[in-house]
PDB file of C-alpha atoms in Angstrom:
ATOM      1  CA  UNK R 102     142.494  99.380 121.054  1.00 48.00           C
ATOM      2  CA  UNK R 103     144.839 100.724 118.367  1.00 53.00           C
ATOM      3  CA  UNK R 104     144.088 100.164 114.730  1.00 51.00           C
ATOM      4  CA  UNK R 105     146.810  99.102 112.323  1.00 58.00           C
ATOM      5  CA  UNK R 106     147.768 101.334 109.413  1.00 58.00           C
ATOM      6  CA  UNK R 107     146.282  98.733 107.047  1.00 60.00           C
ATOM      7  CA  UNK R 108     142.950  98.763 108.900  1.00 54.00           C
ATOM      8  CA  UNK R 109     142.843 102.554 108.880  1.00 52.00           C
ATOM      9  CA  UNK R 110     143.606 102.694 105.170  1.00 54.00           C
ATOM     10  CA  UNK R 111     140.873 100.136 104.479  1.00 48.00           C
ATOM     11  CA  UNK R 112     138.365 102.174 106.498  1.00 47.00           C
ATOM     12  CA  UNK R 113     139.286 105.372 104.683  1.00 51.00           C
ATOM     13  CA  UNK R 114     139.000 103.604 101.333  1.00 46.00           C
ATOM     14  CA  UNK R 115     135.551 102.241 102.241  1.00 46.00           C
ATOM     15  CA  UNK R 116     134.364 105.706 103.244  1.00 48.00           C
ATOM     16  CA  UNK R 117     135.704 107.144  99.987  1.00 47.00           C
ATOM     17  CA  UNK R 118     133.842 104.529  97.962  1.00 49.00           C
ATOM     18  CA  UNK R 119     130.593 105.206  99.902  1.00 52.00           C
ATOM     19  CA  UNK R 120     130.977 108.943  99.359  1.00 56.00           C
ATOM     20  CA  UNK R 121     131.576 108.430  95.637  1.00 52.00           C
ATOM     21  CA  UNK R 122     128.477 106.249  95.359  1.00 64.00           C
ATOM     22  CA  UNK R 123     126.434 108.846  97.228  1.00 81.00           C
ATOM     23  CA  UNK R 124     127.684 111.591  94.923  1.00 87.00           C
ATOM     24  CA  UNK R 125     126.478 109.657  91.862  1.00 94.00           C
ATOM     25  CA  UNK R 126     123.199 108.625  93.540  1.00 98.00           C
ATOM     26  CA  UNK R 127     120.696 107.898  92.121  1.00 98.00           C
ATOM     27  CA  UNK R 128     121.733 106.196  88.892  1.00 98.00           C
ATOM     28  CA  UNK R 129     118.496 104.289  88.301  1.00 98.00           C
ATOM     29  CA  UNK R 130     114.877 104.231  89.559  1.00 98.00           C
ATOM     30  CA  UNK R 131     114.150 103.916  93.274  1.00 98.00           C
ATOM     31  CA  UNK R 132     111.509 101.588  94.726  1.00 98.00           C
ATOM     32  CA  UNK R 133     109.218 102.919  97.447  1.00 98.00           C
ATOM     33  CA  UNK R 134     107.455 100.095  99.281  1.00 98.00           C
ATOM     34  CA  UNK R 135     103.925 100.892 100.448  1.00 97.00           C
ATOM     35  CA  UNK R 136     102.719  98.483 103.172  1.00 94.00           C
ATOM     36  CA  UNK R 137      99.099  98.377 101.988  1.00 89.00           C
ATOM     37  CA  UNK R 138      96.930  97.898  98.931  1.00 88.00           C
ATOM     38  CA  UNK R 139      96.619 100.671  96.371  1.00 91.00           C
ATOM     39  CA  UNK R 140      94.086 103.394  97.115  1.00 87.00           C
ATOM     40  CA  UNK R 141      94.571 103.713 100.872  1.00 85.00           C
ATOM     41  CA  UNK R 142      95.967 106.685 102.778  1.00 87.00           C
ATOM     42  CA  UNK R 143      99.612 105.618 102.768  1.00 91.00           C
ATOM     43  CA  UNK R 144      99.408 104.767  99.078  1.00 93.00           C
ATOM     44  CA  UNK R 145      97.838 108.096  98.099  1.00 91.00           C
ATOM     45  CA  UNK R 146     100.392 110.069 100.118  1.00 95.00           C
ATOM     46  CA  UNK R 147     103.280 107.955  98.820  1.00 97.00           C
ATOM     47  CA  UNK R 148     102.337 108.501  95.186  1.00 97.00           C
ATOM     48  CA  UNK R 149     102.003 112.265  95.588  1.00 97.00           C
ATOM     49  CA  UNK R 150     105.354 112.568  97.360  1.00 98.00           C
ATOM     50  CA  UNK R 151     107.184 110.056  95.144  1.00 98.00           C
ATOM     51  CA  UNK R 152     106.332 111.893  91.945  1.00 98.00           C
ATOM     52  CA  UNK R 153     107.800 115.161  93.205  1.00 98.00           C
ATOM     53  CA  UNK R 154     110.817 113.473  94.816  1.00 98.00           C
ATOM     54  CA  UNK R 155     111.597 111.735  91.543  1.00 98.00           C
ATOM     55  CA  UNK R 156     111.732 115.051  89.748  1.00 97.00           C
ATOM     56  CA  UNK R 157     114.185 116.429  92.315  1.00 97.00           C
ATOM     57  CA  UNK R 158     116.402 113.348  92.195  1.00 98.00           C
ATOM     58  CA  UNK R 159     116.352 112.944  88.434  1.00 98.00           C
ATOM     59  CA  UNK R 160     115.127 109.348  88.636  1.00 98.00           C
ATOM     60  CA  UNK R 161     111.578 108.015  88.994  1.00 98.00           C
ATOM     61  CA  UNK R 162     110.405 106.512  92.272  1.00 98.00           C
ATOM     62  CA  UNK R 163     108.360 103.398  91.577  1.00 98.00           C
ATOM     63  CA  UNK R 164     105.599 102.467  94.021  1.00 98.00           C
ATOM     64  CA  UNK R 165     105.369  98.828  95.064  1.00 98.00           C
ATOM     65  CA  UNK R 166     102.348  97.829  97.145  1.00 97.00           C
ATOM     66  CA  UNK R 167     103.150  94.968  99.542  1.00 95.00           C
ATOM     67  CA  UNK R 168     100.103  94.253 101.701  1.00 90.00           C
ATOM     68  CA  UNK R 169      99.830  91.870 104.607  1.00 87.00           C
ATOM     69  CA  UNK R 170     100.137  91.553 108.405  1.00 85.00           C
ATOM     70  CA  UNK R 171      99.246  95.173 109.071  1.00 80.00           C
ATOM     71  CA  UNK R 172     102.252  96.400 107.111  1.00 89.00           C
ATOM     72  CA  UNK R 173     104.879  94.170 108.701  1.00 93.00           C
ATOM     73  CA  UNK R 174     105.311  92.070 105.535  1.00 94.00           C
ATOM     74  CA  UNK R 175     106.401  95.168 103.648  1.00 96.00           C
ATOM     75  CA  UNK R 176     108.615  96.493 106.433  1.00 96.00           C
ATOM     76  CA  UNK R 177     110.361  93.118 106.737  1.00 97.00           C
ATOM     77  CA  UNK R 178     111.174  93.293 103.057  1.00 97.00           C
ATOM     78  CA  UNK R 179     112.424  96.858 103.368  1.00 98.00           C
ATOM     79  CA  UNK R 180     114.634  95.932 106.328  1.00 98.00           C
ATOM     80  CA  UNK R 181     116.269  93.147 104.258  1.00 98.00           C
ATOM     81  CA  UNK R 182     116.945  95.377 101.252  1.00 98.00           C
ATOM     82  CA  UNK R 183     120.418  96.533 100.314  1.00 98.00           C
ATOM     83  CA  UNK R 184     121.195  99.793 102.158  1.00 98.00           C
ATOM     84  CA  UNK R 185     122.032 101.605  98.960  1.00 98.00           C
ATOM     85  CA  UNK R 186     119.142 104.078  98.746  1.00 98.00           C
ATOM     86  CA  UNK R 187     117.328 102.211  95.993  1.00 98.00           C
ATOM     87  CA  UNK R 188     114.712 100.680  98.288  1.00 98.00           C
ATOM     88  CA  UNK R 189     112.833 102.867 100.739  1.00 98.00           C
ATOM     89  CA  UNK R 190     109.483 102.475 102.485  1.00 98.00           C
ATOM     90  CA  UNK R 191     106.693 104.665 103.721  1.00 98.00           C
ATOM     91  CA  UNK R 192     105.473 103.919 107.231  1.00 96.00           C
ATOM     92  CA  UNK R 193     103.143 105.333 109.843  1.00 93.00           C
ATOM     93  CA  UNK R 194     102.505 105.079 113.563  1.00 92.00           C
ATOM     94  CA  UNK R 195     100.968 101.652 113.006  1.00 90.00           C
ATOM     95  CA  UNK R 196     103.564  99.982 110.812  1.00 93.00           C
ATOM     96  CA  UNK R 197     106.554 101.669 112.432  1.00 95.00           C
ATOM     97  CA  UNK R 198     105.591 101.855 116.118  1.00 95.00           C
ATOM     98  CA  UNK R 199     102.489  99.907 117.205  1.00 93.00           C
ATOM     99  CA  UNK R 200     103.536  96.835 115.257  1.00 92.00           C
ATOM    100  CA  UNK R 201     106.255  96.021 117.803  1.00 94.00           C
ATOM    101  CA  UNK R 202     103.606  95.455 120.471  1.00 93.00           C
ATOM    102  CA  UNK R 203     101.190  93.619 118.209  1.00 90.00           C
ATOM    103  CA  UNK R 204     103.819  91.364 116.612  1.00 89.00           C
ATOM    104  CA  UNK R 205     106.556  90.970 119.256  1.00 88.00           C
ATOM    105  CA  UNK R 206     108.561  88.418 117.204  1.00 92.00           C
ATOM    106  CA  UNK R 207     109.083  90.515 114.088  1.00 95.00           C
ATOM    107  CA  UNK R 208     112.290  89.976 112.093  1.00 96.00           C
ATOM    108  CA  UNK R 209     113.074  93.684 112.428  1.00 97.00           C
ATOM    109  CA  UNK R 210     113.189  96.384 115.103  1.00 97.00           C
ATOM    110  CA  UNK R 211     113.016 100.195 115.018  1.00 97.00           C
ATOM    111  CA  UNK R 212     116.810 100.123 114.764  1.00 97.00           C
ATOM    112  CA  UNK R 213     116.544  98.186 111.468  1.00 98.00           C
ATOM    113  CA  UNK R 214     115.646 101.437 109.707  1.00 98.00           C
ATOM    114  CA  UNK R 215     117.213 104.791 109.073  1.00 98.00           C
ATOM    115  CA  UNK R 216     114.593 107.563 109.210  1.00 98.00           C
ATOM    116  CA  UNK R 217     114.542 109.829 106.171  1.00 98.00           C
ATOM    117  CA  UNK R 218     111.754 112.339 106.783  1.00 98.00           C
ATOM    118  CA  UNK R 219     108.206 112.786 107.999  1.00 98.00           C
ATOM    119  CA  UNK R 220     106.134 113.658 104.954  1.00 98.00           C
ATOM    120  CA  UNK R 221     102.550 114.041 106.193  1.00 97.00           C
ATOM    121  CA  UNK R 222     100.317 114.519 109.213  1.00 94.00           C
ATOM    122  CA  UNK R 223      96.946 112.807 109.021  1.00 93.00           C
ATOM    123  CA  UNK R 224      93.586 112.894 110.788  1.00 94.00           C
ATOM    124  CA  UNK R 225      91.506 109.861 111.718  1.00 96.00           C
ATOM    125  CA  UNK R 226      87.789 109.570 110.970  1.00 97.00           C
ATOM    126  CA  UNK R 227      85.118 107.068 111.918  1.00 98.00           C
ATOM    127  CA  UNK R 228      82.549 106.713 109.121  1.00 98.00           C
ATOM    128  CA  UNK R 229      79.461 104.521 108.911  1.00 98.00           C
ATOM    129  CA  UNK R 230      77.524 102.837 106.143  1.00 98.00           C
ATOM    130  CA  UNK R 231      74.989 105.334 104.868  1.00 97.00           C
ATOM    131  CA  UNK R 232      71.962 103.446 106.226  1.00 97.00           C
ATOM    132  CA  UNK R 233      73.308 102.839 109.735  1.00 98.00           C
ATOM    133  CA  UNK R 234      70.479 103.636 112.198  1.00 96.00           C
ATOM    134  CA  UNK R 235      72.505 105.973 114.459  1.00 96.00           C
ATOM    135  CA  UNK R 236      73.399 109.318 112.885  1.00 94.00           C
ATOM    136  CA  UNK R 237      75.202 111.158 115.695  1.00 97.00           C
ATOM    137  CA  UNK R 238      78.037 109.990 117.915  1.00 98.00           C
ATOM    138  CA  UNK R 239      76.030 109.893 121.129  1.00 98.00           C
ATOM    139  CA  UNK R 240      73.374 107.774 119.420  1.00 98.00           C
ATOM    140  CA  UNK R 241      76.025 105.473 117.961  1.00 98.00           C
ATOM    141  CA  UNK R 242      77.585 104.912 121.388  1.00 98.00           C
ATOM    142  CA  UNK R 243      74.169 104.224 122.920  1.00 98.00           C
ATOM    143  CA  UNK R 244      73.375 101.761 120.102  1.00 98.00           C
ATOM    144  CA  UNK R 245      76.741 100.020 120.524  1.00 98.00           C
ATOM    145  CA  UNK R 246      76.236  99.654 124.270  1.00 98.00           C
ATOM    146  CA  UNK R 247      72.807  98.151 123.663  1.00 98.00           C
ATOM    147  CA  UNK R 248      74.234  95.744 121.080  1.00 97.00           C
ATOM    148  CA  UNK R 249      77.663  94.672 122.398  1.00 97.00           C
ATOM    149  CA  UNK R 250      79.832  92.905 119.852  1.00 96.00           C
ATOM    150  CA  UNK R 251      77.294  93.265 117.045  1.00 97.00           C
ATOM    151  CA  UNK R 252      78.713  96.339 115.289  1.00 98.00           C
ATOM    152  CA  UNK R 253      81.713  95.747 113.017  1.00 98.00           C
ATOM    153  CA  UNK R 254      84.203  98.409 111.952  1.00 98.00           C
ATOM    154  CA  UNK R 255      86.758  97.790 109.223  1.00 98.00           C
ATOM    155  CA  UNK R 256      90.394  98.859 109.206  1.00 96.00           C
ATOM    156  CA  UNK R 257      93.538  98.302 107.130  1.00 89.00           C
ATOM    157  CA  UNK R 258      94.844  95.386 109.165  1.00 87.00           C
ATOM    158  CA  UNK R 259      96.081  94.857 112.701  1.00 85.00           C
ATOM    159  CA  UNK R 260      99.030  97.173 113.229  1.00 80.00           C
ATOM    160  CA  UNK R 261      97.923  99.755 110.677  1.00 84.00           C
ATOM    161  CA  UNK R 262      97.237 103.375 111.587  1.00 87.00           C
ATOM    162  CA  UNK R 263      93.559 102.744 110.834  1.00 92.00           C
ATOM    163  CA  UNK R 264      93.535  99.930 113.373  1.00 93.00           C
ATOM    164  CA  UNK R 265      94.929 102.385 115.917  1.00 93.00           C
ATOM    165  CA  UNK R 266      92.120 104.820 115.091  1.00 95.00           C
ATOM    166  CA  UNK R 267      89.639 102.029 115.821  1.00 97.00           C
ATOM    167  CA  UNK R 268      91.323 101.049 119.080  1.00 94.00           C
ATOM    168  CA  UNK R 269      91.540 104.651 120.264  1.00 95.00           C
ATOM    169  CA  UNK R 270      87.893 105.225 119.370  1.00 97.00           C
ATOM    170  CA  UNK R 271      86.398 102.161 121.047  1.00 97.00           C
ATOM    171  CA  UNK R 272      88.498 102.643 124.179  1.00 95.00           C
ATOM    172  CA  UNK R 273      87.510 106.300 124.461  1.00 96.00           C
ATOM    173  CA  UNK R 274      83.832 105.447 123.879  1.00 97.00           C
ATOM    174  CA  UNK R 275      83.873 102.430 126.186  1.00 97.00           C
ATOM    175  CA  UNK R 276      82.101 100.208 123.682  1.00 98.00           C
ATOM    176  CA  UNK R 277      82.426  96.616 122.528  1.00 97.00           C
ATOM    177  CA  UNK R 278      82.535  96.342 118.736  1.00 98.00           C
ATOM    178  CA  UNK R 279      84.088  93.836 116.344  1.00 98.00           C
ATOM    179  CA  UNK R 280      87.137  95.152 114.475  1.00 97.00           C
ATOM    180  CA  UNK R 281      87.568  93.620 111.019  1.00 97.00           C
ATOM    181  CA  UNK R 282      91.005  93.719 109.400  1.00 94.00           C
ATOM    182  CA  UNK R 283      91.553  94.065 105.640  1.00 93.00           C
ATOM    183  CA  UNK R 284      94.645  94.167 103.428  1.00 86.00           C
ATOM    184  CA  UNK R 285      94.389  97.928 103.180  1.00 86.00           C
ATOM    185  CA  UNK R 286      92.037 100.847 103.695  1.00 89.00           C
ATOM    186  CA  UNK R 287      90.511 100.728 100.225  1.00 90.00           C
ATOM    187  CA  UNK R 288      88.923  97.245 100.481  1.00 94.00           C
ATOM    188  CA  UNK R 289      87.573  98.082 103.935  1.00 96.00           C
ATOM    189  CA  UNK R 290      85.954 101.238 102.596  1.00 97.00           C
ATOM    190  CA  UNK R 291      84.545  99.315  99.637  1.00 97.00           C
ATOM    191  CA  UNK R 292      82.781  96.913 102.008  1.00 98.00           C
ATOM    192  CA  UNK R 293      81.437  99.788 104.123  1.00 98.00           C
ATOM    193  CA  UNK R 294      80.052 101.406 100.975  1.00 98.00           C
ATOM    194  CA  UNK R 295      78.478  98.096  99.988  1.00 98.00           C
ATOM    195  CA  UNK R 296      77.010  97.559 103.450  1.00 98.00           C
ATOM    196  CA  UNK R 297      79.008  94.398 104.200  1.00 98.00           C
ATOM    197  CA  UNK R 298      80.352  96.076 107.354  1.00 98.00           C
ATOM    198  CA  UNK R 299      78.884  98.836 109.521  1.00 98.00           C
ATOM    199  CA  UNK R 300      81.687 101.338 109.101  1.00 98.00           C
ATOM    200  CA  UNK R 301      85.393 102.066 108.901  1.00 98.00           C
ATOM    201  CA  UNK R 302      88.144 103.726 110.847  1.00 97.00           C
ATOM    202  CA  UNK R 303      90.164 105.577 108.236  1.00 95.00           C
ATOM    203  CA  UNK R 304      92.266 108.630 107.560  1.00 92.00           C
ATOM    204  CA  UNK R 305      90.667 111.658 105.984  1.00 92.00           C
ATOM    205  CA  UNK R 306      92.990 111.234 103.010  1.00 87.00           C
ATOM    206  CA  UNK R 307      91.169 108.133 101.807  1.00 87.00           C
ATOM    207  CA  UNK R 308      87.630 108.468 103.164  1.00 94.00           C
ATOM    208  CA  UNK R 309      86.814 112.173 102.595  1.00 92.00           C
ATOM    209  CA  UNK R 310      85.669 111.736  99.004  1.00 93.00           C
ATOM    210  CA  UNK R 311      83.357 108.862  99.909  1.00 96.00           C
ATOM    211  CA  UNK R 312      81.791 111.034 102.626  1.00 96.00           C
ATOM    212  CA  UNK R 313      81.420 113.937 100.192  1.00 95.00           C
ATOM    213  CA  UNK R 314      79.773 111.631  97.671  1.00 96.00           C
ATOM    214  CA  UNK R 315      77.419 110.349 100.412  1.00 97.00           C
ATOM    215  CA  UNK R 316      78.619 106.786  99.919  1.00 98.00           C
ATOM    216  CA  UNK R 317      79.304 106.587 103.656  1.00 98.00           C
ATOM    217  CA  UNK R 318      78.379 108.930 106.505  1.00 98.00           C
ATOM    218  CA  UNK R 319      81.064 110.621 108.561  1.00 98.00           C
ATOM    219  CA  UNK R 320      80.558 110.211 112.311  1.00 98.00           C
ATOM    220  CA  UNK R 321      83.475 112.031 113.952  1.00 98.00           C
ATOM    221  CA  UNK R 322      87.043 113.223 113.316  1.00 97.00           C
ATOM    222  CA  UNK R 323      89.634 112.670 116.035  1.00 96.00           C
ATOM    223  CA  UNK R 324      90.982 116.199 115.819  1.00 92.00           C
ATOM    224  CA  UNK R 325      90.678 119.400 117.819  1.00 89.00           C
ATOM    225  CA  UNK R 326      89.747 121.385 114.697  1.00 89.00           C
ATOM    226  CA  UNK R 327      87.268 120.720 111.920  1.00 93.00           C
ATOM    227  CA  UNK R 328      88.658 119.710 108.542  1.00 94.00           C
ATOM    228  CA  UNK R 329      88.415 122.209 105.711  1.00 89.00           C
ATOM    229  CA  UNK R 330      87.322 119.483 103.304  1.00 90.00           C
ATOM    230  CA  UNK R 331      84.602 118.194 105.667  1.00 94.00           C
ATOM    231  CA  UNK R 332      83.384 121.301 107.514  1.00 95.00           C
ATOM    232  CA  UNK R 333      80.165 119.632 108.690  1.00 96.00           C
ATOM    233  CA  UNK R 334      81.952 116.724 110.379  1.00 97.00           C
ATOM    234  CA  UNK R 335      82.180 117.361 114.153  1.00 97.00           C
ATOM    235  CA  UNK R 336      85.406 117.036 116.094  1.00 97.00           C
ATOM    236  CA  UNK R 337      85.562 114.533 118.915  1.00 97.00           C
ATOM    237  CA  UNK R 338      85.230 117.305 121.513  1.00 96.00           C
ATOM    238  CA  UNK R 339      82.212 118.809 119.764  1.00 97.00           C
ATOM    239  CA  UNK R 340      80.598 115.377 119.574  1.00 97.00           C
ATOM    240  CA  UNK R 341      81.099 114.804 123.293  1.00 97.00           C
ATOM    241  CA  UNK R 342      84.103 112.460 123.216  1.00 97.00           C
ATOM    242  CA  UNK R 343      87.230 114.624 123.657  1.00 96.00           C
ATOM    243  CA  UNK R 344      89.240 111.561 124.748  1.00 95.00           C
ATOM    244  CA  UNK R 345      89.225 110.318 121.137  1.00 96.00           C
ATOM    245  CA  UNK R 346      92.378 111.680 119.501  1.00 92.00           C
ATOM    246  CA  UNK R 347      93.535 110.353 116.137  1.00 94.00           C
ATOM    247  CA  UNK R 348      96.200 112.499 114.560  1.00 89.00           C
ATOM    248  CA  UNK R 349      98.878 110.470 112.833  1.00 91.00           C
ATOM    249  CA  UNK R 350     101.865 110.748 110.542  1.00 95.00           C
ATOM    250  CA  UNK R 351     103.556 109.182 107.542  1.00 96.00           C
ATOM    251  CA  UNK R 352     107.300 108.982 107.169  1.00 98.00           C
ATOM    252  CA  UNK R 353     109.955 107.582 104.845  1.00 98.00           C
ATOM    253  CA  UNK R 354     112.515 105.012 105.975  1.00 98.00           C
ATOM    254  CA  UNK R 355     115.586 103.351 104.475  1.00 98.00           C
ATOM    255  CA  UNK R 356     117.313 100.141 105.586  1.00 98.00           C
ATOM    256  CA  UNK R 357     119.835 100.508 108.401  1.00 98.00           C
ATOM    257  CA  UNK R 358     123.302 101.228 107.070  1.00 98.00           C
ATOM    258  CA  UNK R 359     122.189 103.449 104.200  1.00 98.00           C
ATOM    259  CA  UNK R 360     124.991 106.043 103.835  1.00 98.00           C
ATOM    260  CA  UNK R 361     124.234 109.387 105.549  1.00 98.00           C
ATOM    261  CA  UNK R 362     124.957 111.209 102.296  1.00 98.00           C
ATOM    262  CA  UNK R 363     122.176 109.276 100.569  1.00 98.00           C
ATOM    263  CA  UNK R 364     119.803 109.841 103.495  1.00 98.00           C
ATOM    264  CA  UNK R 365     120.559 113.568 103.165  1.00 98.00           C
ATOM    265  CA  UNK R 366     119.732 113.516  99.439  1.00 98.00           C
ATOM    266  CA  UNK R 367     116.471 111.685 100.049  1.00 98.00           C
ATOM    267  CA  UNK R 368     115.584 114.025 102.913  1.00 98.00           C
ATOM    268  CA  UNK R 369     116.205 117.095 100.731  1.00 98.00           C
ATOM    269  CA  UNK R 370     114.046 115.614  97.961  1.00 98.00           C
ATOM    270  CA  UNK R 371     111.263 114.786 100.440  1.00 98.00           C
ATOM    271  CA  UNK R 372     111.375 118.305 101.852  1.00 98.00           C
ATOM    272  CA  UNK R 373     111.183 119.822  98.359  1.00 98.00           C
ATOM    273  CA  UNK R 374     108.259 117.516  97.563  1.00 98.00           C
ATOM    274  CA  UNK R 375     106.116 118.387 100.588  1.00 98.00           C
ATOM    275  CA  UNK R 376     106.805 122.101 100.098  1.00 97.00           C
ATOM    276  CA  UNK R 377     105.751 121.967  96.427  1.00 97.00           C
ATOM    277  CA  UNK R 378     102.472 123.497  95.322  1.00 96.00           C
ATOM    278  CA  UNK R 379     101.408 120.210  93.734  1.00 96.00           C
ATOM    279  CA  UNK R 380     101.756 118.177  96.933  1.00 97.00           C
ATOM    280  CA  UNK R 381     100.313 120.875  99.172  1.00 95.00           C
ATOM    281  CA  UNK R 382      97.259 121.104  96.921  1.00 94.00           C
ATOM    282  CA  UNK R 383      96.893 117.321  96.878  1.00 92.00           C
ATOM    283  CA  UNK R 384      97.239 117.178 100.648  1.00 93.00           C
ATOM    284  CA  UNK R 385      94.692 119.953 101.105  1.00 91.00           C
ATOM    285  CA  UNK R 386      92.208 117.993  98.997  1.00 87.00           C
ATOM    286  CA  UNK R 387      92.811 115.014 101.298  1.00 85.00           C
ATOM    287  CA  UNK R 388      92.640 116.888 104.628  1.00 88.00           C
ATOM    288  CA  UNK R 389      96.294 115.993 105.134  1.00 92.00           C
ATOM    289  CA  UNK R 390      98.923 118.457 106.370  1.00 92.00           C
ATOM    290  CA  UNK R 391     102.580 118.741 105.362  1.00 95.00           C
ATOM    291  CA  UNK R 392     105.143 118.852 108.197  1.00 95.00           C
ATOM    292  CA  UNK R 393     106.316 122.215 109.473  1.00 94.00           C
ATOM    293  CA  UNK R 394     109.825 123.350 108.537  1.00 93.00           C
ATOM    294  CA  UNK R 395     111.021 122.332 112.011  1.00 96.00           C
ATOM    295  CA  UNK R 396     109.774 118.759 111.444  1.00 97.00           C
ATOM    296  CA  UNK R 397     111.710 117.859 108.280  1.00 96.00           C
ATOM    297  CA  UNK R 398     114.895 116.443 109.845  1.00 98.00           C
ATOM    298  CA  UNK R 399     115.390 112.662 109.995  1.00 98.00           C
ATOM    299  CA  UNK R 400     115.893 112.957 113.760  1.00 98.00           C
ATOM    300  CA  UNK R 401     112.335 114.251 114.190  1.00 98.00           C
ATOM    301  CA  UNK R 402     110.927 111.123 112.550  1.00 98.00           C
ATOM    302  CA  UNK R 403     113.174 108.967 114.701  1.00 98.00           C
ATOM    303  CA  UNK R 404     111.845 110.691 117.827  1.00 97.00           C
ATOM    304  CA  UNK R 405     108.254 110.126 116.669  1.00 96.00           C
ATOM    305  CA  UNK R 406     108.909 106.412 116.336  1.00 97.00           C
ATOM    306  CA  UNK R 407     110.439 106.219 119.816  1.00 97.00           C
ATOM    307  CA  UNK R 408     107.538 108.165 121.332  1.00 96.00           C
ATOM    308  CA  UNK R 409     104.842 106.140 119.596  1.00 95.00           C
ATOM    309  CA  UNK R 410     106.371 102.751 120.335  1.00 96.00           C
ATOM    310  CA  UNK R 411     105.804 103.514 124.017  1.00 95.00           C
ATOM    311  CA  UNK R 412     102.432 105.185 123.433  1.00 91.00           C
ATOM    312  CA  UNK R 413     100.984 102.186 121.632  1.00 92.00           C
ATOM    313  CA  UNK R 414     102.570  99.685 123.990  1.00 93.00           C
ATOM    314  CA  UNK R 415     100.197 101.111 126.586  1.00 90.00           C
ATOM    315  CA  UNK R 416      97.197 101.432 124.275  1.00 88.00           C
ATOM    316  CA  UNK R 417      97.549  97.904 122.949  1.00 90.00           C
ATOM    317  CA  UNK R 418      98.330  96.077 126.178  1.00 84.00           C
ATOM    318  CA  UNK R 419      95.313  93.817 125.558  1.00 74.00           C
ATOM    319  CA  UNK R 420      96.633  92.721 122.131  1.00 66.00           C
ATOM    320  CA  UNK R 421      99.363  90.539 123.612  1.00 51.00           C
TER     321      UNK R 421
END
């Protein structure tokens, strides 16, 4: 089909306007939506990255915590936002991949978002209230099998990355426990510390300090290497459960239709942020790892989403 001269001129004009807007971007503060309550893994990572990105872009990035429905409330809002670069969101394998299996009638799809950049790689931990009777993994599994359905583990809501840690753990261990959803990792951890629940599935970024302070007791990390911040915590293989693997990611997304020039600016700012000494030090304190240089491109994050949508469709078949 041939386009008329008028149509072509209109298209060229629209592209010129978009390019001009991108050149001036950003003119005012940017909102970064975090799908969980303050204090959890995604929130801690978002705040560290946002501060450095804001310095690169010359405008502050304001964090807005929107909890609910395992992150899908926040992602729905982000998908509806104007695609102008002034509303972005941080997501993870739960909110941006597993959620499509758990909530099949969501008002958004993976194609509703433009990937910006992966900003962190995380490691999942199972931790127990400090007075839980079983101290090692093998004892915990034996206790759980003797008391089916009686142990409860908290997570940041169905669809969150912490929920996926729980699901991966209980499936690998072959145990029947009750999974309790919260509106974020922080309230779940608070209840584990207070003894209202038996433990939590969490990322090292938000639970390491509580383990260090002996407020909860680390049981196992779903990684093939021990964490520098928790050198005494055994890996899943060392503890006798190599099938438990819980290495995740966090990434930034913009609404579909955000101009490529703006995505490129945000990607460059994200890359500068995760390569900064301040963020690397903060991540090291949290047992979180910045992406490698080969993992910075938006396409890499897009591929992660595609891969994990299928991965968690299989893992979560029983959630339908």
